[in-house]
Amino acid sequence: MTEKKKFIRDSVYGDISLNEFEEQVMDMPQFQRLRRIKQLGLISLIYPGANHTRFEHSVGTMYLGSKLATELGLNNDEIELIRVSALLHDVGHGPFSNVSEGVLSVPHEELTKYVVTKTSMRDLLEEKFDVNEIVDIVNGKGHLGPIVSGELDVDRMDYLLRDSHNTGVAYGVIDYERIISNLKLENGLILNIKGVQAAEGALVSRYFMYPSVYQHHTTRIVNSMFRRSLKKVIDEGMIDEKNIYKYDDMDIVSIFRNCDIRYANEIMSRLDNRNLLKRVKTIRLDNFKVPEKMYKIEGKELRKAEEEISQDYDIDKDYVFINIAEYPRFDEMKTQVDLEGKLYPLTEISNIISALSKARFNIPDISVYVPEEEKPKFDKFKLEQYLDLPEIDKEKFHGIHYDQIKLF
């Protein structure tokens, strides 16, 4: 008798089928918690439609993982293993997803490993799978790992499509069907030359999604405000970070609103009412001769500079933020391309990807944020008086580097 399947109606892919075992996995409380974890954290303060969850993303990743595994010609057992691994790849994510991870000493992959191997989830999974194989795939290890966690993996494909769909930002639309149909699994995922154009589109999409969504200047300050509050709550012992996988977004919001830490109360009130700190200084990293040097500035140096600014401008140090945009890594550029039986890095095959590799520092910046009412004090502010910044490239033409502070 054929097993009866259940379907989930997904906003990106349409109907996604589940077998009975996958339905049981999804019904576990550890997985249901993902319904209450926003995929993009606090980005709904910038893009109101960005209310999708890790639950949706996990189901979508399972769908793409299944399509890719089938295209690669894997057997049924391997396909089922890929499906459940993709489904569970984010089960250890903390509240507000990557926002909270910026504070924690343990990455979400480690917390996922704990949920899969040390909670009641293990008892169910071991009815069909070796949980260690699931953990390896989630962490990109072994023969099958690159499918879920690699350079051109189904995790990235889904979040680009889903985040674009829900934010309304068109940059994230990618031809995932073309990419999937031109991948093969050897020592990692290898891209056929016919899929290069689709891969170029995916990389260009991700390149533009960073400044538009993931590293938008307002995204960065709301994340910074939240993280500073969360760290204070953790430091005060109100939350044990080892148990962060048990909390959802509203748990943290409730703690911030009701705890005895005034700063957390005030920051939550600001986030509730979108009373955000504002930029008073921005320097784009491509102004520097060696932009990479910015990422060698340690956190303690940034905190020291914040304290000095707070003293000089008579502002509470907890309301001064110096933020450097995340390093523009773009690991997909390392993808190997099969051209007539020989393998070449994507950057060598594609002039577009090679150009992106060189242009990755065109958009990231270092910014200083303070409360809006304090902005008038900073008309003549010079960040280089507080931080040892890399050497400015004076030979570059900076006419197009308009003052972004006036844009918001």
CSV table of C-alpha atoms in Angstrom, one decimal:
chain,number,residue,atom,x,y,z
A,1,MET,CA,0.0,0.0,0.0
A,2,THR,CA,1.4,3.4,-1.0
A,3,GLU,CA,2.2,5.7,1.9
A,4,LYS,CA,-0.1,8.6,2.2
A,5,LYS,CA,1.6,11.9,1.8
A,6,LYS,CA,0.9,15.2,3.4
A,7,PHE,CA,1.4,18.5,1.5
A,8,ILE,CA,2.5,21.9,2.8
A,9,ARG,CA,1.5,24.9,0.7
A,10,ASP,CA,4.6,27.0,0.5
A,11,SER,CA,4.6,30.6,-0.7
A,12,VAL,CA,7.7,30.1,-2.9
A,13,TYR,CA,7.5,26.6,-4.3
A,14,GLY,CA,3.8,25.7,-4.1
A,15,ASP,CA,2.9,22.2,-2.7
A,16,ILE,CA,5.7,20.4,-0.9
A,17,SER,CA,5.1,16.8,0.0
A,18,LEU,CA,6.0,15.1,3.3
A,19,ASN,CA,6.1,11.5,4.2
A,20,GLU,CA,4.7,10.2,7.5
A,21,PHE,CA,8.1,10.2,9.2
A,22,GLU,CA,9.0,13.8,8.2
A,23,GLU,CA,5.6,14.8,9.5
A,24,GLN,CA,6.4,13.3,12.8
A,25,VAL,CA,9.8,15.1,12.9
A,26,MET,CA,8.1,18.4,12.1
A,27,ASP,CA,5.5,17.8,14.9
A,28,MET,CA,8.3,17.6,17.5
A,29,PRO,CA,8.4,20.6,19.8
A,30,GLN,CA,12.0,21.3,18.9
A,31,PHE,CA,11.0,21.8,15.3
A,32,GLN,CA,7.7,23.6,16.0
A,33,ARG,CA,9.7,26.2,17.9
A,34,LEU,CA,11.0,27.4,14.5
A,35,ARG,CA,7.5,28.7,13.7
A,36,ARG,CA,8.3,31.4,16.4
A,37,ILE,CA,11.8,32.3,15.1
A,38,LYS,CA,11.9,34.9,12.4
A,39,GLN,CA,14.1,34.1,9.6
A,40,LEU,CA,15.4,37.6,9.2
A,41,GLY,CA,15.3,38.6,12.9
A,42,LEU,CA,14.4,42.3,13.2
A,43,ILE,CA,14.5,43.1,9.5
A,44,SER,CA,10.7,43.6,9.6
A,45,LEU,CA,11.4,47.0,11.1
A,46,ILE,CA,12.9,47.8,7.7
A,47,TYR,CA,10.9,45.6,5.4
A,48,PRO,CA,7.4,45.0,7.0
A,49,GLY,CA,6.8,41.9,5.0
A,50,ALA,CA,9.9,40.1,6.4
A,51,ASN,CA,7.9,38.1,8.9
A,52,HIS,CA,8.7,34.6,7.5
A,53,THR,CA,10.2,32.1,9.9
A,54,ARG,CA,12.9,29.4,10.2
A,55,PHE,CA,10.1,26.9,9.9
A,56,GLU,CA,9.3,27.9,6.3
A,57,HIS,CA,13.0,28.2,5.4
A,58,SER,CA,13.7,24.7,6.8
A,59,VAL,CA,10.8,23.2,4.8
A,60,GLY,CA,12.0,25.0,1.7
A,61,THR,CA,15.6,23.8,2.2
A,62,MET,CA,14.3,20.3,2.4
A,63,TYR,CA,12.4,20.7,-0.8
A,64,LEU,CA,15.5,22.0,-2.7
A,65,GLY,CA,17.7,19.4,-1.1
A,66,SER,CA,15.3,16.7,-2.3
A,67,LYS,CA,15.3,18.1,-5.8
A,68,LEU,CA,19.1,18.3,-5.9
A,69,ALA,CA,19.6,14.8,-4.4
A,70,THR,CA,17.3,13.4,-7.0
A,71,GLU,CA,19.0,15.2,-9.8
A,72,LEU,CA,22.4,13.9,-8.6
A,73,GLY,CA,21.0,10.3,-8.9
A,74,LEU,CA,21.3,9.4,-5.2
A,75,ASN,CA,19.4,6.4,-4.0
A,76,ASN,CA,16.2,6.6,-1.9
A,77,ASP,CA,17.9,6.1,1.4
A,78,GLU,CA,20.3,9.0,0.6
A,79,ILE,CA,17.5,11.2,-0.6
A,80,GLU,CA,15.6,10.6,2.6
A,81,LEU,CA,18.7,11.4,4.7
A,82,ILE,CA,19.3,14.6,2.8
A,83,ARG,CA,15.6,15.6,3.2
A,84,VAL,CA,15.6,15.2,7.0
A,85,SER,CA,19.1,16.8,7.4
A,86,ALA,CA,18.0,19.8,5.4
A,87,LEU,CA,14.8,20.0,7.4
A,88,LEU,CA,16.8,20.0,10.7
A,89,HIS,CA,19.7,22.2,9.6
A,90,ASP,CA,18.6,25.2,11.6
A,91,VAL,CA,16.8,23.5,14.5
A,92,GLY,CA,19.4,24.9,17.0
A,93,HIS,CA,19.0,28.5,15.9
A,94,GLY,CA,18.4,31.0,18.7
A,95,PRO,CA,15.8,33.7,18.9
A,96,PHE,CA,15.8,36.2,16.1
A,97,SER,CA,18.1,33.8,14.2
A,98,ASN,CA,21.5,35.3,13.3
A,99,VAL,CA,20.9,38.4,15.5
A,100,SER,CA,21.3,36.4,18.7
A,101,GLU,CA,24.1,34.3,17.3
A,102,GLY,CA,26.3,37.4,17.2
A,103,VAL,CA,26.3,37.4,21.0
A,104,LEU,CA,26.6,33.7,21.7
A,105,SER,CA,29.9,31.8,22.2
A,106,VAL,CA,28.4,28.7,20.6
A,107,PRO,CA,27.4,28.7,16.9
A,108,HIS,CA,23.9,27.5,15.9
A,109,GLU,CA,25.4,24.4,14.2
A,110,GLU,CA,26.7,23.2,17.6
A,111,LEU,CA,23.3,23.8,19.2
A,112,THR,CA,21.7,21.9,16.3
A,113,LYS,CA,24.0,19.0,17.0
A,114,TYR,CA,22.9,19.1,20.6
A,115,VAL,CA,19.2,19.1,19.8
A,116,VAL,CA,19.6,16.3,17.3
A,117,THR,CA,21.8,14.1,19.5
A,118,LYS,CA,20.9,15.0,23.1
A,119,THR,CA,17.1,15.7,23.2
A,120,SER,CA,14.0,13.6,22.6
A,121,MET,CA,14.5,14.4,18.9
A,122,ARG,CA,17.2,11.7,18.9
A,123,ASP,CA,14.8,9.0,19.9
A,124,LEU,CA,12.6,9.6,16.9
A,125,LEU,CA,15.4,10.1,14.4
A,126,GLU,CA,17.1,6.9,15.4
A,127,GLU,CA,14.1,4.9,14.2
A,128,LYS,CA,15.4,5.5,10.7
A,129,PHE,CA,18.7,7.4,10.7
A,130,ASP,CA,22.1,7.6,12.2
A,131,VAL,CA,22.0,11.0,14.0
A,132,ASN,CA,25.7,11.4,13.5
A,133,GLU,CA,25.3,11.3,9.7
A,134,ILE,CA,22.6,14.0,10.0
A,135,VAL,CA,25.0,16.2,12.1
A,136,ASP,CA,27.8,15.7,9.6
A,137,ILE,CA,25.6,16.8,6.7
A,138,VAL,CA,24.3,19.8,8.6
A,139,ASN,CA,28.0,20.8,9.1
A,140,GLY,CA,28.9,20.2,5.5
A,141,LYS,CA,31.0,17.1,6.2
A,142,GLY,CA,31.3,13.9,4.3
A,143,HIS,CA,30.2,13.0,0.7
A,144,LEU,CA,26.7,14.4,1.1
A,145,GLY,CA,27.5,17.5,3.3
A,146,PRO,CA,28.0,20.0,0.5
A,147,ILE,CA,24.4,19.6,-0.7
A,148,VAL,CA,23.1,21.2,2.5
A,149,SER,CA,26.1,23.2,3.7
A,150,GLY,CA,28.7,24.0,1.1
A,151,GLU,CA,29.6,26.7,-1.4
A,152,LEU,CA,26.6,26.5,-3.7
A,153,ASP,CA,24.2,24.8,-1.3
A,154,VAL,CA,20.4,24.5,-1.1
A,155,ASP,CA,20.4,26.5,2.2
A,156,ARG,CA,21.6,29.6,0.4
A,157,MET,CA,19.4,29.0,-2.6
A,158,ASP,CA,16.3,28.9,-0.4
A,159,TYR,CA,17.1,31.9,1.8
A,160,LEU,CA,17.9,34.1,-1.2
A,161,LEU,CA,14.6,33.2,-2.9
A,162,ARG,CA,12.5,33.3,0.3
A,163,ASP,CA,14.1,36.5,1.7
A,164,SER,CA,13.6,38.3,-1.7
A,165,HIS,CA,10.0,37.1,-1.9
A,166,ASN,CA,9.1,38.3,1.6
A,167,THR,CA,11.0,41.6,1.6
A,168,GLY,CA,9.9,42.6,-1.9
A,169,VAL,CA,13.5,43.1,-2.9
A,170,ALA,CA,13.8,41.7,-6.4
A,171,TYR,CA,17.6,41.1,-6.3
A,172,GLY,CA,17.2,37.6,-4.7
A,173,VAL,CA,15.4,36.0,-7.6
A,174,ILE,CA,17.6,33.2,-8.9
A,175,ASP,CA,17.3,30.4,-11.4
A,176,TYR,CA,17.6,27.5,-8.9
A,177,GLU,CA,16.3,25.0,-11.4
A,178,ARG,CA,19.1,25.7,-13.8
A,179,ILE,CA,21.7,25.6,-11.0
A,180,ILE,CA,20.4,22.3,-9.7
A,181,SER,CA,20.2,20.6,-13.1
A,182,ASN,CA,23.9,21.5,-13.7
A,183,LEU,CA,25.5,20.2,-10.5
A,184,LYS,CA,27.2,16.9,-10.0
A,185,LEU,CA,28.6,15.5,-6.7
A,186,GLU,CA,32.2,14.3,-6.8
A,187,ASN,CA,34.7,15.8,-4.3
A,188,GLY,CA,32.1,18.4,-3.4
A,189,LEU,CA,29.5,19.9,-5.7
A,190,ILE,CA,30.9,20.6,-9.2
A,191,LEU,CA,29.1,23.0,-11.6
A,192,ASN,CA,28.8,22.2,-15.3
A,193,ILE,CA,29.8,25.0,-17.6
A,194,LYS,CA,26.2,25.3,-18.7
A,195,GLY,CA,25.2,26.4,-15.2
A,196,VAL,CA,27.7,29.3,-15.0
A,197,GLN,CA,25.2,32.0,-16.1
A,198,ALA,CA,22.7,30.9,-13.4
A,199,ALA,CA,25.4,30.8,-10.8
A,200,GLU,CA,26.5,34.3,-11.8
A,201,GLY,CA,22.9,35.4,-11.3
A,202,ALA,CA,22.9,33.9,-7.8
A,203,LEU,CA,26.1,35.6,-6.8
A,204,VAL,CA,25.0,38.9,-8.2
A,205,SER,CA,21.7,38.5,-6.3
A,206,ARG,CA,23.5,37.8,-3.1
A,207,TYR,CA,25.9,40.7,-3.7
A,208,PHE,CA,23.0,43.1,-3.9
A,209,MET,CA,20.9,41.5,-1.1
A,210,TYR,CA,23.7,42.3,1.4
A,211,PRO,CA,23.5,46.1,1.3
A,212,SER,CA,19.7,46.1,0.5
A,213,VAL,CA,18.6,43.6,3.3
A,214,TYR,CA,21.2,41.7,5.3
A,215,GLN,CA,23.7,44.6,5.9
A,216,HIS,CA,21.3,47.5,5.4
A,217,HIS,CA,22.5,50.3,7.6
A,218,THR,CA,19.2,50.2,9.6
A,219,THR,CA,19.4,46.4,9.9
A,220,ARG,CA,22.8,46.8,11.5
A,221,ILE,CA,21.8,49.2,14.2
A,222,VAL,CA,18.7,47.3,15.2
A,223,ASN,CA,20.8,44.1,15.4
A,224,SER,CA,23.4,46.0,17.4
A,225,MET,CA,20.9,47.4,19.9
A,226,PHE,CA,19.3,44.0,20.4
A,227,ARG,CA,22.7,42.2,20.8
A,228,ARG,CA,23.9,44.6,23.4
A,229,SER,CA,20.7,44.1,25.4
A,230,LEU,CA,20.9,40.3,25.1
A,231,LYS,CA,24.5,40.3,26.2
A,232,LYS,CA,23.6,42.2,29.4
A,233,VAL,CA,20.7,39.8,30.1
A,234,ILE,CA,23.0,36.8,29.6
A,235,ASP,CA,25.8,38.4,31.7
A,236,GLU,CA,23.3,38.9,34.5
A,237,GLY,CA,22.4,35.2,34.5
A,238,MET,CA,18.8,35.7,33.4
A,239,ILE,CA,19.4,33.5,30.4
A,240,ASP,CA,21.8,30.5,30.1
A,241,GLU,CA,23.2,30.7,26.6
A,242,LYS,CA,23.6,27.0,26.5
A,243,ASN,CA,19.8,26.7,26.6
A,244,ILE,CA,19.1,29.4,24.1
A,245,TYR,CA,17.8,26.8,21.7
A,246,LYS,CA,14.8,26.5,24.0
A,247,TYR,CA,13.7,30.1,23.6
A,248,ASP,CA,11.7,31.7,20.8
A,249,ASP,CA,11.4,35.4,19.8
A,250,MET,CA,8.6,36.3,22.1
A,251,ASP,CA,10.4,34.7,25.1
A,252,ILE,CA,13.2,37.1,24.7
A,253,VAL,CA,10.9,40.1,24.0
A,254,SER,CA,9.1,39.3,27.2
A,255,ILE,CA,12.3,39.0,29.2
A,256,PHE,CA,13.5,42.4,27.8
A,257,ARG,CA,10.2,44.1,28.7
A,258,ASN,CA,9.9,42.7,32.2
A,259,CYS,CA,13.4,42.1,33.6
A,260,ASP,CA,15.1,44.4,36.1
A,261,ILE,CA,17.7,45.6,33.6
A,262,ARG,CA,16.7,49.1,32.7
A,263,TYR,CA,18.8,49.1,29.5
A,264,ALA,CA,17.0,46.0,28.1
A,265,ASN,CA,13.7,47.7,29.0
A,266,GLU,CA,14.6,50.9,27.2
A,267,ILE,CA,16.1,49.2,24.1
A,268,MET,CA,13.0,47.0,23.8
A,269,SER,CA,10.8,50.1,24.0
A,270,ARG,CA,12.9,51.7,21.3
A,271,LEU,CA,12.5,48.6,19.0
A,272,ASP,CA,8.8,48.4,19.8
A,273,ASN,CA,8.3,52.0,18.7
A,274,ARG,CA,11.0,52.1,16.0
A,275,ASN,CA,12.9,54.8,17.9
A,276,LEU,CA,16.2,53.7,16.5
A,277,LEU,CA,19.7,55.2,16.8
A,278,LYS,CA,20.9,57.1,13.8
A,279,ARG,CA,24.2,57.3,11.8
A,280,VAL,CA,26.4,60.3,12.3
A,281,LYS,CA,29.5,59.0,10.4
A,282,THR,CA,30.0,56.5,7.6
A,283,ILE,CA,33.2,55.6,5.8
A,284,ARG,CA,33.0,53.1,3.0
A,285,LEU,CA,35.7,50.4,3.1
A,286,ASP,CA,36.8,50.9,-0.4
A,287,ASN,CA,38.1,54.3,0.6
A,288,PHE,CA,41.0,52.5,2.2
A,289,LYS,CA,44.0,51.1,0.4
A,290,VAL,CA,43.6,47.8,2.1
A,291,PRO,CA,39.9,47.4,3.1
A,292,GLU,CA,40.6,43.9,4.7
A,293,LYS,CA,42.6,45.6,7.5
A,294,MET,CA,39.3,46.9,8.9
A,295,TYR,CA,38.4,43.3,9.9
A,296,LYS,CA,41.6,43.1,12.0
A,297,ILE,CA,40.2,45.7,14.4
A,298,GLU,CA,39.3,43.8,17.5
A,299,GLY,CA,36.0,44.2,19.4
A,300,LYS,CA,37.8,45.6,22.5
A,301,GLU,CA,39.2,48.4,20.3
A,302,LEU,CA,35.7,49.3,19.1
A,303,ARG,CA,34.4,49.3,22.7
A,304,LYS,CA,37.2,51.5,23.9
A,305,ALA,CA,36.5,54.0,21.0
A,306,GLU,CA,32.8,54.0,21.9
A,307,GLU,CA,33.6,54.8,25.5
A,308,GLU,CA,35.9,57.7,24.5
A,309,ILE,CA,33.3,59.1,22.2
A,310,SER,CA,30.7,58.8,24.9
A,311,GLN,CA,32.9,60.8,27.3
A,312,ASP,CA,33.8,63.5,24.8
A,313,TYR,CA,30.2,64.0,23.7
A,314,ASP,CA,28.5,63.4,27.0
A,315,ILE,CA,26.4,60.4,25.9
A,316,ASP,CA,25.8,57.2,27.8
A,317,LYS,CA,28.4,54.7,26.5
A,318,ASP,CA,25.7,52.1,25.9
A,319,TYR,CA,24.1,54.4,23.4
A,320,VAL,CA,27.1,54.8,21.2
A,321,PHE,CA,27.7,52.1,18.5
A,322,ILE,CA,30.5,51.6,16.1
A,323,ASN,CA,29.5,49.0,13.6
A,324,ILE,CA,31.5,47.4,10.7
A,325,ALA,CA,29.5,45.6,8.1
A,326,GLU,CA,30.1,41.9,8.0
A,327,TYR,CA,33.0,40.6,5.9
A,328,PRO,CA,31.7,40.1,2.3
A,329,ARG,CA,32.9,36.4,2.1
A,330,PHE,CA,30.8,35.0,-0.8
A,331,ASP,CA,32.1,31.4,-0.6
A,332,GLU,CA,30.2,30.5,-3.7
A,333,MET,CA,33.0,32.2,-5.7
A,334,LYS,CA,35.1,29.1,-4.8
A,335,THR,CA,32.8,26.8,-6.6
A,336,GLN,CA,34.6,24.5,-9.1
A,337,VAL,CA,33.4,24.5,-12.7
A,338,ASP,CA,33.7,21.5,-15.0
A,339,LEU,CA,35.0,22.7,-18.4
A,340,GLU,CA,35.8,19.8,-20.8
A,341,GLY,CA,36.8,17.5,-18.0
A,342,LYS,CA,39.0,20.0,-16.2
A,343,LEU,CA,38.0,21.9,-13.0
A,344,TYR,CA,38.4,25.7,-12.7
A,345,PRO,CA,37.4,28.1,-9.9
A,346,LEU,CA,34.3,30.0,-10.8
A,347,THR,CA,36.3,33.3,-10.6
A,348,GLU,CA,38.5,32.1,-13.4
A,349,ILE,CA,35.6,31.0,-15.6
A,350,SER,CA,33.4,34.1,-15.1
A,351,ASN,CA,34.5,37.7,-15.6
A,352,ILE,CA,31.4,38.8,-13.7
A,353,ILE,CA,32.3,36.7,-10.7
A,354,SER,CA,36.0,37.9,-10.9
A,355,ALA,CA,34.7,41.5,-11.0
A,356,LEU,CA,32.5,40.8,-8.0
A,357,SER,CA,35.4,39.4,-6.1
A,358,LYS,CA,37.3,42.6,-6.6
A,359,ALA,CA,34.2,44.8,-5.9
A,360,ARG,CA,33.1,43.1,-2.7
A,361,PHE,CA,34.4,46.0,-0.6
A,362,ASN,CA,32.6,48.7,-2.7
A,363,ILE,CA,29.5,48.6,-0.4
A,364,PRO,CA,30.5,47.6,3.2
A,365,ASP,CA,31.3,50.5,5.6
A,366,ILE,CA,32.1,51.4,9.1
A,367,SER,CA,29.4,53.5,10.8
A,368,VAL,CA,28.9,55.3,14.0
A,369,TYR,CA,25.4,55.5,15.6
A,370,VAL,CA,24.0,57.6,18.4
A,371,PRO,CA,20.5,58.6,19.6
A,372,GLU,CA,18.8,61.0,17.1
A,373,GLU,CA,18.7,63.8,19.6
A,374,GLU,CA,22.5,63.7,19.9
A,375,LYS,CA,23.2,64.1,16.2
A,376,PRO,CA,23.7,67.8,16.2
A,377,LYS,CA,26.8,67.4,18.4
A,378,PHE,CA,28.6,65.4,15.6
A,379,ASP,CA,28.8,67.9,12.8
A,380,LYS,CA,32.6,67.9,12.9
A,381,PHE,CA,33.1,64.4,14.2
A,382,LYS,CA,36.3,62.6,13.0
A,383,LEU,CA,36.3,58.8,13.6
A,384,GLU,CA,40.1,58.6,13.0
A,385,GLN,CA,40.6,60.4,16.2
A,386,TYR,CA,39.3,57.4,18.1
A,387,LEU,CA,40.3,54.4,15.9
A,388,ASP,CA,43.5,53.5,14.1
A,389,LEU,CA,42.0,53.3,10.7
A,390,PRO,CA,43.7,51.9,7.6
A,391,GLU,CA,45.4,54.3,5.2
A,392,ILE,CA,43.0,56.2,2.9
A,393,ASP,CA,43.5,55.7,-0.8
A,394,LYS,CA,43.7,59.3,-1.9
A,395,GLU,CA,44.2,58.4,-5.6
A,396,LYS,CA,40.7,57.0,-5.9
A,397,PHE,CA,38.0,59.1,-7.4
A,398,HIS,CA,35.3,59.6,-4.6
A,399,GLY,CA,32.8,61.8,-6.4
A,400,ILE,CA,30.2,59.0,-6.4
A,401,HIS,CA,30.6,58.4,-2.7
A,402,TYR,CA,27.8,60.6,-1.7
A,403,ASP,CA,26.8,61.2,1.9
A,404,GLN,CA,24.5,58.3,2.7
A,405,ILE,CA,23.5,59.7,6.0
A,406,LYS,CA,21.1,62.0,4.2
A,407,LEU,CA,19.3,59.1,2.5
A,408,PHE,CA,17.4,58.0,5.7
